[in-house]
mmCIF file of C-alpha atoms in Angstrom:
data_model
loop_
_atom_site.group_PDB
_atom_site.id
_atom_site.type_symbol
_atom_site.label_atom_id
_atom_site.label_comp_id
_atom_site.label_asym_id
_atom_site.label_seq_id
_atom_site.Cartn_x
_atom_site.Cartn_y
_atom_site.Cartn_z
ATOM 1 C CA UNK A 263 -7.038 19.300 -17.878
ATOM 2 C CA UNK A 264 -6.365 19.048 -21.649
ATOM 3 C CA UNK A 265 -4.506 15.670 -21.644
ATOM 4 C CA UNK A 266 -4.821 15.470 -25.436
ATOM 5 C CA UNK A 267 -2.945 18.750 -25.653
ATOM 6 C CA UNK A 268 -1.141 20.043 -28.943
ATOM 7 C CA UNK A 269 -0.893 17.231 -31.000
ATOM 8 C CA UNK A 270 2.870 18.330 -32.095
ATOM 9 C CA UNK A 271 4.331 18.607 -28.642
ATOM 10 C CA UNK A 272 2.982 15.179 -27.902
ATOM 11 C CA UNK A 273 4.245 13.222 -31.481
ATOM 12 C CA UNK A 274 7.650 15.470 -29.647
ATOM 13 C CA UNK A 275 7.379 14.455 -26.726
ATOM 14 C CA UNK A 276 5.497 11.418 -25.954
ATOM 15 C CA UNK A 277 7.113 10.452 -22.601
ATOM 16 C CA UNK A 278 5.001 13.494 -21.470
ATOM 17 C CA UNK A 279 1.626 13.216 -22.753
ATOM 18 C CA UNK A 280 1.780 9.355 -21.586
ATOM 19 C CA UNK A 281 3.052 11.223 -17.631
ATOM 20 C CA UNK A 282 0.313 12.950 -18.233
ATOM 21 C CA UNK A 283 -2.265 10.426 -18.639
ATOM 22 C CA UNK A 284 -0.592 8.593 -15.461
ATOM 23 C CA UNK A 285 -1.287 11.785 -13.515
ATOM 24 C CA UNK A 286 -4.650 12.316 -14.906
ATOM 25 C CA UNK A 287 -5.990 8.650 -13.838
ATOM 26 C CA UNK A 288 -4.328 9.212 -10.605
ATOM 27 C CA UNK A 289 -6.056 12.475 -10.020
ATOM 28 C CA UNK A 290 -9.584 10.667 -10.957
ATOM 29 C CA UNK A 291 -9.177 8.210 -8.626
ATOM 30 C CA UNK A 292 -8.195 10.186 -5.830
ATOM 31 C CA UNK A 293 -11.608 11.899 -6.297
ATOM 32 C CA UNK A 294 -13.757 8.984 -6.723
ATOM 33 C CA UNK A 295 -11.681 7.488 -3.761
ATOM 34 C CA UNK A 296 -12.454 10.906 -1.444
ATOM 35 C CA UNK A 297 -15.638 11.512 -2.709
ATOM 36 C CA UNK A 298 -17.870 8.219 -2.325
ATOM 37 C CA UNK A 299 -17.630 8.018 1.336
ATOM 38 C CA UNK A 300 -17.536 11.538 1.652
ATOM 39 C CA UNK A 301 -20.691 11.881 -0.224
ATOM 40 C CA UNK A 302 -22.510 8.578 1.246
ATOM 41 C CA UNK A 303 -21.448 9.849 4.768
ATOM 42 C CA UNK A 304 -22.910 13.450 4.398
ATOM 43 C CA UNK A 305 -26.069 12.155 2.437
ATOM 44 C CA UNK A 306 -26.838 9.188 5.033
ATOM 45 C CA UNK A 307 -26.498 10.564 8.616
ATOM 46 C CA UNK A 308 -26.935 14.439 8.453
ATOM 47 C CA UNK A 309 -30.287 13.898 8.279
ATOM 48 C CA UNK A 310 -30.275 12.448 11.582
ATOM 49 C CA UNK A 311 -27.679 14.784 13.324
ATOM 50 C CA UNK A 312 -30.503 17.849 11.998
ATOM 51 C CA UNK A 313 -33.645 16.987 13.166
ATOM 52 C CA UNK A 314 -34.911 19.996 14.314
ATOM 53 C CA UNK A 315 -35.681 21.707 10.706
ATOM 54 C CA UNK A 316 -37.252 24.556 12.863
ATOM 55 C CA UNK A 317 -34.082 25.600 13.471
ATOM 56 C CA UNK A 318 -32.734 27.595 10.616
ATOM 57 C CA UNK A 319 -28.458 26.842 10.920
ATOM 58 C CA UNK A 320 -29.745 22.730 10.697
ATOM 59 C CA UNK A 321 -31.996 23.628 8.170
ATOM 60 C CA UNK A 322 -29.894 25.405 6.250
ATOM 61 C CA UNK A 323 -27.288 22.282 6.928
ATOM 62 C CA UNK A 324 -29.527 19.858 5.757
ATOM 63 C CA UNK A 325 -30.135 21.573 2.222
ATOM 64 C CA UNK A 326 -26.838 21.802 1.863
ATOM 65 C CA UNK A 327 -25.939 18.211 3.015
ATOM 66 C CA UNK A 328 -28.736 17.656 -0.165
ATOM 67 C CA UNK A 329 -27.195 19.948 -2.576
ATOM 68 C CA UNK A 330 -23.239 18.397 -1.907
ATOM 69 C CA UNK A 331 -24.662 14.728 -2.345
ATOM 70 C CA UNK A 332 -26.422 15.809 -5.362
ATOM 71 C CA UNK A 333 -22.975 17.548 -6.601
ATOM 72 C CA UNK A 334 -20.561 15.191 -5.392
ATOM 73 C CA UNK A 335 -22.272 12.048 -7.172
ATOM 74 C CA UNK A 336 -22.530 13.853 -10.498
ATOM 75 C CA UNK A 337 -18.722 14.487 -9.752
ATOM 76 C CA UNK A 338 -18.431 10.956 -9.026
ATOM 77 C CA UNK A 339 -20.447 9.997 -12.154
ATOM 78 C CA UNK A 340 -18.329 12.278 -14.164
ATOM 79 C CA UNK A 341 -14.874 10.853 -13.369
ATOM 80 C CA UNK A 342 -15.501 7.208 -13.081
ATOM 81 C CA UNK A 343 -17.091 7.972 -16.843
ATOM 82 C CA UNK A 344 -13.697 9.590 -17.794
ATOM 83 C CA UNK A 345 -11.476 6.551 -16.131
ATOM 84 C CA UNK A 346 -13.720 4.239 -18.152
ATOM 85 C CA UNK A 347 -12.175 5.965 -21.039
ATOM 86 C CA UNK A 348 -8.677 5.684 -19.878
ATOM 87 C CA UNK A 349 -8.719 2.589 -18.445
ATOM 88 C CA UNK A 350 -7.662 0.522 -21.794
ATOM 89 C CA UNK A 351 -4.604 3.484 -22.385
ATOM 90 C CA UNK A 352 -3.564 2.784 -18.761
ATOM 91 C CA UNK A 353 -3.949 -0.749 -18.911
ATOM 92 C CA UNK A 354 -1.581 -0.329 -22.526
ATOM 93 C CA UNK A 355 0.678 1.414 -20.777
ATOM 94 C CA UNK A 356 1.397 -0.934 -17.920
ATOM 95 C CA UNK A 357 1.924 -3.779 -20.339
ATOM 96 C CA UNK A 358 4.700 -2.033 -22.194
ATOM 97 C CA UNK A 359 6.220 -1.204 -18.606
ATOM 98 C CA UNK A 360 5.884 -4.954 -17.664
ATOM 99 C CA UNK A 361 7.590 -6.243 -21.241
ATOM 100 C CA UNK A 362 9.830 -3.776 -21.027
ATOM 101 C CA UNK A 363 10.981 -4.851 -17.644
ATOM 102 C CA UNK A 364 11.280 -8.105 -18.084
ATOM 103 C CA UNK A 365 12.969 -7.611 -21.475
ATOM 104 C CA UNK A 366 15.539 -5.819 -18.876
ATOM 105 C CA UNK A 367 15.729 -8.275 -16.929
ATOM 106 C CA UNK A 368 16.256 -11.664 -19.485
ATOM 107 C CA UNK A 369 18.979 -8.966 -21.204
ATOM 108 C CA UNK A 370 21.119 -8.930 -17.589
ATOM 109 C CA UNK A 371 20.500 -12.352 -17.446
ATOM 110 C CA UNK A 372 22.130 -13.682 -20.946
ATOM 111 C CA UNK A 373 25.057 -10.934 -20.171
ATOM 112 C CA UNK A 374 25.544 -12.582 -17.214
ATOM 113 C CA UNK A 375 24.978 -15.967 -18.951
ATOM 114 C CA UNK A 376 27.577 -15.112 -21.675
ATOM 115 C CA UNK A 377 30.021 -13.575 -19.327
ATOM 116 C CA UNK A 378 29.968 -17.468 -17.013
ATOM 117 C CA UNK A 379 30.770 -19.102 -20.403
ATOM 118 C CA UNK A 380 33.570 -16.652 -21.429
ATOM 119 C CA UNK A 381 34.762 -17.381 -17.936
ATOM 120 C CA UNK A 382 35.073 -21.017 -17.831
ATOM 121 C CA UNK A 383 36.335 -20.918 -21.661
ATOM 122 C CA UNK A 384 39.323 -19.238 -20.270
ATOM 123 C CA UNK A 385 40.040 -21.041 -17.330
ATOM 124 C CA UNK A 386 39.876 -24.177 -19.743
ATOM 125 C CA UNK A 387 42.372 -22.670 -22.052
ATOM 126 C CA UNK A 388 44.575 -21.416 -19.614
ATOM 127 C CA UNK A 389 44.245 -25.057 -18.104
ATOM 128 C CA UNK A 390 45.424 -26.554 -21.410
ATOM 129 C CA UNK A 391 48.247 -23.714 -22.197
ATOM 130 C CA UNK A 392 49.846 -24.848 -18.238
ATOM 131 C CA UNK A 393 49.693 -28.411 -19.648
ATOM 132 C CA UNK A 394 51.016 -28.379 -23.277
ATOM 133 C CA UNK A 395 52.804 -24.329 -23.554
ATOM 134 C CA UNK A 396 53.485 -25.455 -27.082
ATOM 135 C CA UNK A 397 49.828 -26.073 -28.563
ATOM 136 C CA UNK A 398 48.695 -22.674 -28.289
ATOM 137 C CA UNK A 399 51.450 -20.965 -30.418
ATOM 138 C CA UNK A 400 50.651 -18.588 -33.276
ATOM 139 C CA UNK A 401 51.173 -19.748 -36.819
ATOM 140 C CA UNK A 402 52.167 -16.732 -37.572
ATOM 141 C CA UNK A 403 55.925 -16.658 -36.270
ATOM 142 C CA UNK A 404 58.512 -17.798 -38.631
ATOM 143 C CA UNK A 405 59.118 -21.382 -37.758
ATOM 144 C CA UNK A 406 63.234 -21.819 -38.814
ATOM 145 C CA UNK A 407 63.614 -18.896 -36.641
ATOM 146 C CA UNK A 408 61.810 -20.027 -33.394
ATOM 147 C CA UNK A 409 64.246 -22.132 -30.967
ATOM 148 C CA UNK A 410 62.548 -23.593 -28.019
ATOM 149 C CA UNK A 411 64.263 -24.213 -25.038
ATOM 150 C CA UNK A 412 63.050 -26.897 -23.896
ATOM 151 C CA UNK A 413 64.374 -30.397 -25.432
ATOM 152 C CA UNK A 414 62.869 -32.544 -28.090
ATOM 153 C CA UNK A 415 62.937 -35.017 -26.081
ATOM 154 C CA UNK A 416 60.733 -34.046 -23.386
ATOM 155 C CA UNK A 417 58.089 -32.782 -25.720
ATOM 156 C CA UNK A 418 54.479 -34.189 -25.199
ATOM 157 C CA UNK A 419 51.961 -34.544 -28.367
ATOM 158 C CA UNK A 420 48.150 -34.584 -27.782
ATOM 159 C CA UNK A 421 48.007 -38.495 -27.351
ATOM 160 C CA UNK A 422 50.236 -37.928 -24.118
ATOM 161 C CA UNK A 423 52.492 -40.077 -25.654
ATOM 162 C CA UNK A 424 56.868 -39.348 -25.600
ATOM 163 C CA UNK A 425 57.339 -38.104 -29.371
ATOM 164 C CA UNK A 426 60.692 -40.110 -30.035
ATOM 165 C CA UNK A 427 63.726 -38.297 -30.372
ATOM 166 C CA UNK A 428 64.610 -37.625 -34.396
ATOM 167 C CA UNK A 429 68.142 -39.441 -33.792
ATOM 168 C CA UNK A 430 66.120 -42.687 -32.546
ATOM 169 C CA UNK A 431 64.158 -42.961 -35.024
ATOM 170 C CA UNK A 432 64.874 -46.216 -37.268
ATOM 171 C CA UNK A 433 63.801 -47.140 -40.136
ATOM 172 C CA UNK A 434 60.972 -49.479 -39.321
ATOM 173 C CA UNK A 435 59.386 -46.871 -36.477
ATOM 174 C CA UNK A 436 59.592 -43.875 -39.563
ATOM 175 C CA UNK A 437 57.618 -46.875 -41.724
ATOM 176 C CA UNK A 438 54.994 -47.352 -38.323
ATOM 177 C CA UNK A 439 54.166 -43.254 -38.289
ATOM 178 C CA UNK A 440 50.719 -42.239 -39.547
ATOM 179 C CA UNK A 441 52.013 -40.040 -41.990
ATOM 180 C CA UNK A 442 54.678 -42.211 -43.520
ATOM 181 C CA UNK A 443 52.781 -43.031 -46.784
ATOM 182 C CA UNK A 444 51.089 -40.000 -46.988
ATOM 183 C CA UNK A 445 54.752 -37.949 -47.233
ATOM 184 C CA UNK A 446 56.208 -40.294 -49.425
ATOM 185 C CA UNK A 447 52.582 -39.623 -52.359
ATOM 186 C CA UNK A 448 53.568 -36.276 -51.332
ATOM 187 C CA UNK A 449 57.337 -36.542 -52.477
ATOM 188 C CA UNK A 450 56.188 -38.418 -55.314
ATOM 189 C CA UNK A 451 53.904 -35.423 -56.254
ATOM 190 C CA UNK A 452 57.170 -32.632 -55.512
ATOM 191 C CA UNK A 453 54.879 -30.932 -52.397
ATOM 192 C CA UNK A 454 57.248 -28.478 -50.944
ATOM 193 C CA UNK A 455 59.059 -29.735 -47.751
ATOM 194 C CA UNK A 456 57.756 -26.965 -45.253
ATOM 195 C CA UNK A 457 54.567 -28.020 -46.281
ATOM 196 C CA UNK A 458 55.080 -31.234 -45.773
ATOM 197 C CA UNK A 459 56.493 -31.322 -42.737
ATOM 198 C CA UNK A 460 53.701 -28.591 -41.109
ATOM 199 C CA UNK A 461 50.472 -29.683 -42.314
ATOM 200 C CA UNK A 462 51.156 -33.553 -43.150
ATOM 201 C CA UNK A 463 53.635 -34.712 -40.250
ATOM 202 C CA UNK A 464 52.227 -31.715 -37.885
ATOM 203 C CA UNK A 465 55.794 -30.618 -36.664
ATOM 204 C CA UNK A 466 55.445 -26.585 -36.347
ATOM 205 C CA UNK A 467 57.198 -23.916 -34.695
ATOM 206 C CA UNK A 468 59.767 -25.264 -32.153
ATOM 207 C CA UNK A 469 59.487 -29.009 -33.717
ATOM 208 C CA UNK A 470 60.112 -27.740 -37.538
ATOM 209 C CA UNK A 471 63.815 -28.967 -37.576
ATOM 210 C CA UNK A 472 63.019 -32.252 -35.776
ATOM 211 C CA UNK A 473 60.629 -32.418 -38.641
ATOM 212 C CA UNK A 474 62.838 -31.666 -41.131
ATOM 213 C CA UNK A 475 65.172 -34.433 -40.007
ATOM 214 C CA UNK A 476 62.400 -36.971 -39.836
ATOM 215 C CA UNK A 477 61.263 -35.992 -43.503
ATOM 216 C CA UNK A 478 65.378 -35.852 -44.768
ATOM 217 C CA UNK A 479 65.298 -39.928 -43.414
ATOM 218 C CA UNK A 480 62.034 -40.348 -45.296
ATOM 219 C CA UNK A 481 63.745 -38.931 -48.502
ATOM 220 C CA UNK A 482 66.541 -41.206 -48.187
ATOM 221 C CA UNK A 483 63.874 -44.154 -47.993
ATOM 222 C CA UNK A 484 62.226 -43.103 -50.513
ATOM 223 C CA UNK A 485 65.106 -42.259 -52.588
ATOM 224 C CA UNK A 486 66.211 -45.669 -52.206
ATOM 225 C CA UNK A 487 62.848 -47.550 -52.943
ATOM 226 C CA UNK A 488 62.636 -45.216 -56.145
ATOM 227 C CA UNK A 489 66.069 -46.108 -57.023
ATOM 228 C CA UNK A 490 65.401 -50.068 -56.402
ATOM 229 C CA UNK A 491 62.012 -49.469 -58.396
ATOM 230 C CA UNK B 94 -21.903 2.354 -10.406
ATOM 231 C CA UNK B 95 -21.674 4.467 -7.152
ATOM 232 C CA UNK B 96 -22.331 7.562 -8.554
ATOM 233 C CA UNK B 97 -25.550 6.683 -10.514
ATOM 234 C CA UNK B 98 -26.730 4.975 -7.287
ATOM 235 C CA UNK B 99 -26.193 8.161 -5.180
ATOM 236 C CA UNK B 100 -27.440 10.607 -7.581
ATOM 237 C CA UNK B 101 -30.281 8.680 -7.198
ATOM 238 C CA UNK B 102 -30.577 8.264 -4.053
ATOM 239 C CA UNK B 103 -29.404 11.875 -3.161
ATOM 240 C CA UNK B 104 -32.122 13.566 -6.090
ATOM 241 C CA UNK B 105 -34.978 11.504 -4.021
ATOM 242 C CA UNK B 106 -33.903 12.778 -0.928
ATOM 243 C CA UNK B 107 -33.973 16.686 -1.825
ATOM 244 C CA UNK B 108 -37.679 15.514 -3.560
ATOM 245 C CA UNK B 109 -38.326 13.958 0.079
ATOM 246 C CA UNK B 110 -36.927 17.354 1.875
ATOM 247 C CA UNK B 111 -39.239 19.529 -0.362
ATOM 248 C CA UNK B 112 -41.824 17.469 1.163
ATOM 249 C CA UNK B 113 -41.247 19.000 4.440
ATOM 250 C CA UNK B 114 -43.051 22.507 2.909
ATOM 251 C CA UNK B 115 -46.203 21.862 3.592
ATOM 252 C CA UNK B 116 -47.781 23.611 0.427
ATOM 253 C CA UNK B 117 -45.308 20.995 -2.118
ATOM 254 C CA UNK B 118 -46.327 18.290 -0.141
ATOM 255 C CA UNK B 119 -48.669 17.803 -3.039
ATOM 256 C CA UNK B 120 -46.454 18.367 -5.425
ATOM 257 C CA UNK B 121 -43.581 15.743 -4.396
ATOM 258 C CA UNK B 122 -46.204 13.019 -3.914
ATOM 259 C CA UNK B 123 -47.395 13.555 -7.838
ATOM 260 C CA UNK B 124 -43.485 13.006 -8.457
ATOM 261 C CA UNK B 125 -42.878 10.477 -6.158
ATOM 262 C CA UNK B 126 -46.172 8.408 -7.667
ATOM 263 C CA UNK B 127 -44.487 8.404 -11.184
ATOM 264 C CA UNK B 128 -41.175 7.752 -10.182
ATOM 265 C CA UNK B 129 -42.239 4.803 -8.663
ATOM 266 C CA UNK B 130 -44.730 4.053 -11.825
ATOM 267 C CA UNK B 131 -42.137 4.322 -14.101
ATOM 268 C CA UNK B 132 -39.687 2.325 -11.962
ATOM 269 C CA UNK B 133 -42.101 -0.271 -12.342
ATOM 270 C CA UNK B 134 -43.047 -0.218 -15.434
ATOM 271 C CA UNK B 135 -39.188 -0.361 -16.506
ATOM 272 C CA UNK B 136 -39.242 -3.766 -13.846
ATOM 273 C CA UNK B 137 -42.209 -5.231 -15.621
ATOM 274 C CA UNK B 138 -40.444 -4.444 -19.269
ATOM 275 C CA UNK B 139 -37.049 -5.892 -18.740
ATOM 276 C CA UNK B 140 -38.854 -9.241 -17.128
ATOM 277 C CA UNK B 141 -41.131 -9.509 -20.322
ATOM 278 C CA UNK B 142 -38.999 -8.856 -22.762
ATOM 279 C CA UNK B 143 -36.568 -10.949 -21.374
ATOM 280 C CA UNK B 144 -34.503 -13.689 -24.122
ATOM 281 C CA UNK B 145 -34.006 -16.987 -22.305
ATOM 282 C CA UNK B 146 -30.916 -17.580 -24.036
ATOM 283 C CA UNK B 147 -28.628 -14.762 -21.869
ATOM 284 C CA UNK B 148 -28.606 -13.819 -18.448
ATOM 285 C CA UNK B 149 -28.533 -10.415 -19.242
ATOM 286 C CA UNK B 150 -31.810 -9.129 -18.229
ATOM 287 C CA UNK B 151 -31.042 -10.637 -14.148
ATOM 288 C CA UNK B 152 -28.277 -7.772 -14.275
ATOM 289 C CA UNK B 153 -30.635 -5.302 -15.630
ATOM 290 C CA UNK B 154 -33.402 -6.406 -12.418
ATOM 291 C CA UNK B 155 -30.550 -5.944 -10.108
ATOM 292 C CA UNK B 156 -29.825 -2.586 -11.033
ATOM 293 C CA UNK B 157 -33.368 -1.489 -10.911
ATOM 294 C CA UNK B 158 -33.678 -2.806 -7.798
ATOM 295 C CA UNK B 159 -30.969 -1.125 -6.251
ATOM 296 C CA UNK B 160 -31.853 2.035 -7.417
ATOM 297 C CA UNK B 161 -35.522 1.625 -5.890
ATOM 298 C CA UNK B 162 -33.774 0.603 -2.396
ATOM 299 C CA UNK B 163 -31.536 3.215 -2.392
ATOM 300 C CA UNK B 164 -34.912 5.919 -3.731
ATOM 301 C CA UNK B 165 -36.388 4.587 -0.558
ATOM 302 C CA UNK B 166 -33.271 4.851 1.468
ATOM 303 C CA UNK B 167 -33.229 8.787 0.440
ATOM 304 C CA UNK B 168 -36.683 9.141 1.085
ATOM 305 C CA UNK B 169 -37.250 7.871 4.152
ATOM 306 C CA UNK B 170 -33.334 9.340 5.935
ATOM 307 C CA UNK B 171 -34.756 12.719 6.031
ATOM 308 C CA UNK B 172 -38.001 11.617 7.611
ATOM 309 C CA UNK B 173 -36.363 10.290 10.262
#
């Protein structure tokens, strides 16, 4: 069997000349795996089942009982020479089968992995979207044009806290908000008012115009303080 | 290893079998006098020559020895 084969086909091909050294240590072993018993069997006790060498059919047995065992361990010989030889290709082989299995494996188990986070990701954010509807809207819709149906009032900010109602809103509470001094540096420094009210205050989308009406109070303060200044 | 063993084994029992012919009686005993000389005078080398640092030269022993048992084996099977 010319395993080696034409060197092109096999730099073509190399899926088969690697089948082929599979089959070929197979084959070998199947013969060293027949023959030793075979050959110890035949060479041990047909002697004793041919006593009578007078006889020529037992003669004639026992030379060739002689010749086979003579034959059959220069077969042996032969091939467990030749899986010497192949035993480091085979032993190559199997180790690239092995990594490449387990390489299989670890990649279906990240997937999987990946798929458990992307899983419980959503469920969290569809959690959060059936507790606040409002937090999740995209930036990208024109806030004057967006009118929410539900009241300003009943909105809820991330603090779980009742956002008072623009119309309640004195004075003195517009002076306790966060973002009180912050918007009046900002008037001061003539920021544009939709900026002011979306990225200072935070009122986008539905809550623009409640912004707006907070930030027109402000104004007046400030007009006032500027005006007593 | 099995092979070498039983080509041994197998090439002193057709030396044994041509034994049977009474005129290569004569013969097979000349052969059978210096395989066993040289089989010990192979023994006798690998003991003397022995290093005491490896272990090497027990394996060597054992193989001899296993290929004179399995010579005698051969030999004596077909006598039987």
């Amino acid at each position: 069997m010319h395993y080696r084969g034409d060197s092109a086909m096999a730099l073509i091909n190399l899926r088969s000349s690697e089948d082929a050294i599979t089959k070929y240590w197979t084959m070998l072993n199947a013969i060293n795996l027949t023959l030793i018993p075979l050959v110890f069997c035949v060479w041990l006790f047909v002697p004793s089942l041919t006593k009578n060498l007078k006889s020529t059919p037992q003669l004639i047995l026992r030379i060739l009982s002689v010749t086979f065992s003579i034959t059959g361990s220069g077969v042996i010989l032969f091939s467990s020479n030749e899986l010497t030889k192949l035993k480091p290709k085979i032993d190559s082989l199997n180790k690239r089968d092995n990594a490449e299995f387990k390489h299989s494996i670890a990649s279906v188990l990240l997937e999987a992995q990946k798929t458990n986070e992307l899983t419980v990701e959503n469920a969290i954010n569809q959690r959060r979207i059936e507790l606040d509807p409002y937090a999740f809207m995209p930036q990208s819709l024109p806030d004057e044009e967006f009118r929410g149906s539900v009241p300003s009032s009943e909105l809820v900010n991330d603090d779980s806290s009742v956002v008072p109602n623009s119309s309640e809103l004195t004075e003195q509470s517009l002076r306790n908000e966060p973002y009180f001094d912050v918007v009046l540096e900002c008037l001061e420094d003539e920021i544009a008012d939709s900026k002011i009210i979306k990225d200072i205050m935070g009122f986008r989308n539905v809550r623009y115009q409640e912004g707006k009406a907070i930030l027109a109070k402000i104004k007046a303060i400030y007009e006032i303080e500027s005006e007593s200044v | 290893m099995a092979g070498f063993l039983l080509l041994f084994g197998s090439g002193c029992s057709a030396i044994s079998l041509m034994a049977k012919i009474p005129h290569l009686r004569f013969p097979v005993l000349i052969i059978g006098l210096l395989l066993s000389a040289s089989l010990g005078g192979y023994g006798g080398i690998i003991y003397y020559s022995r290093s005491p640092e490896n272990q090497e030269w027990v394996v060597n022993l054992g193989l001899l020895v296993s290929i004179i048992v399995v010579c005698i084996i051969g030999g004596i099977v077909q006598w039987l």
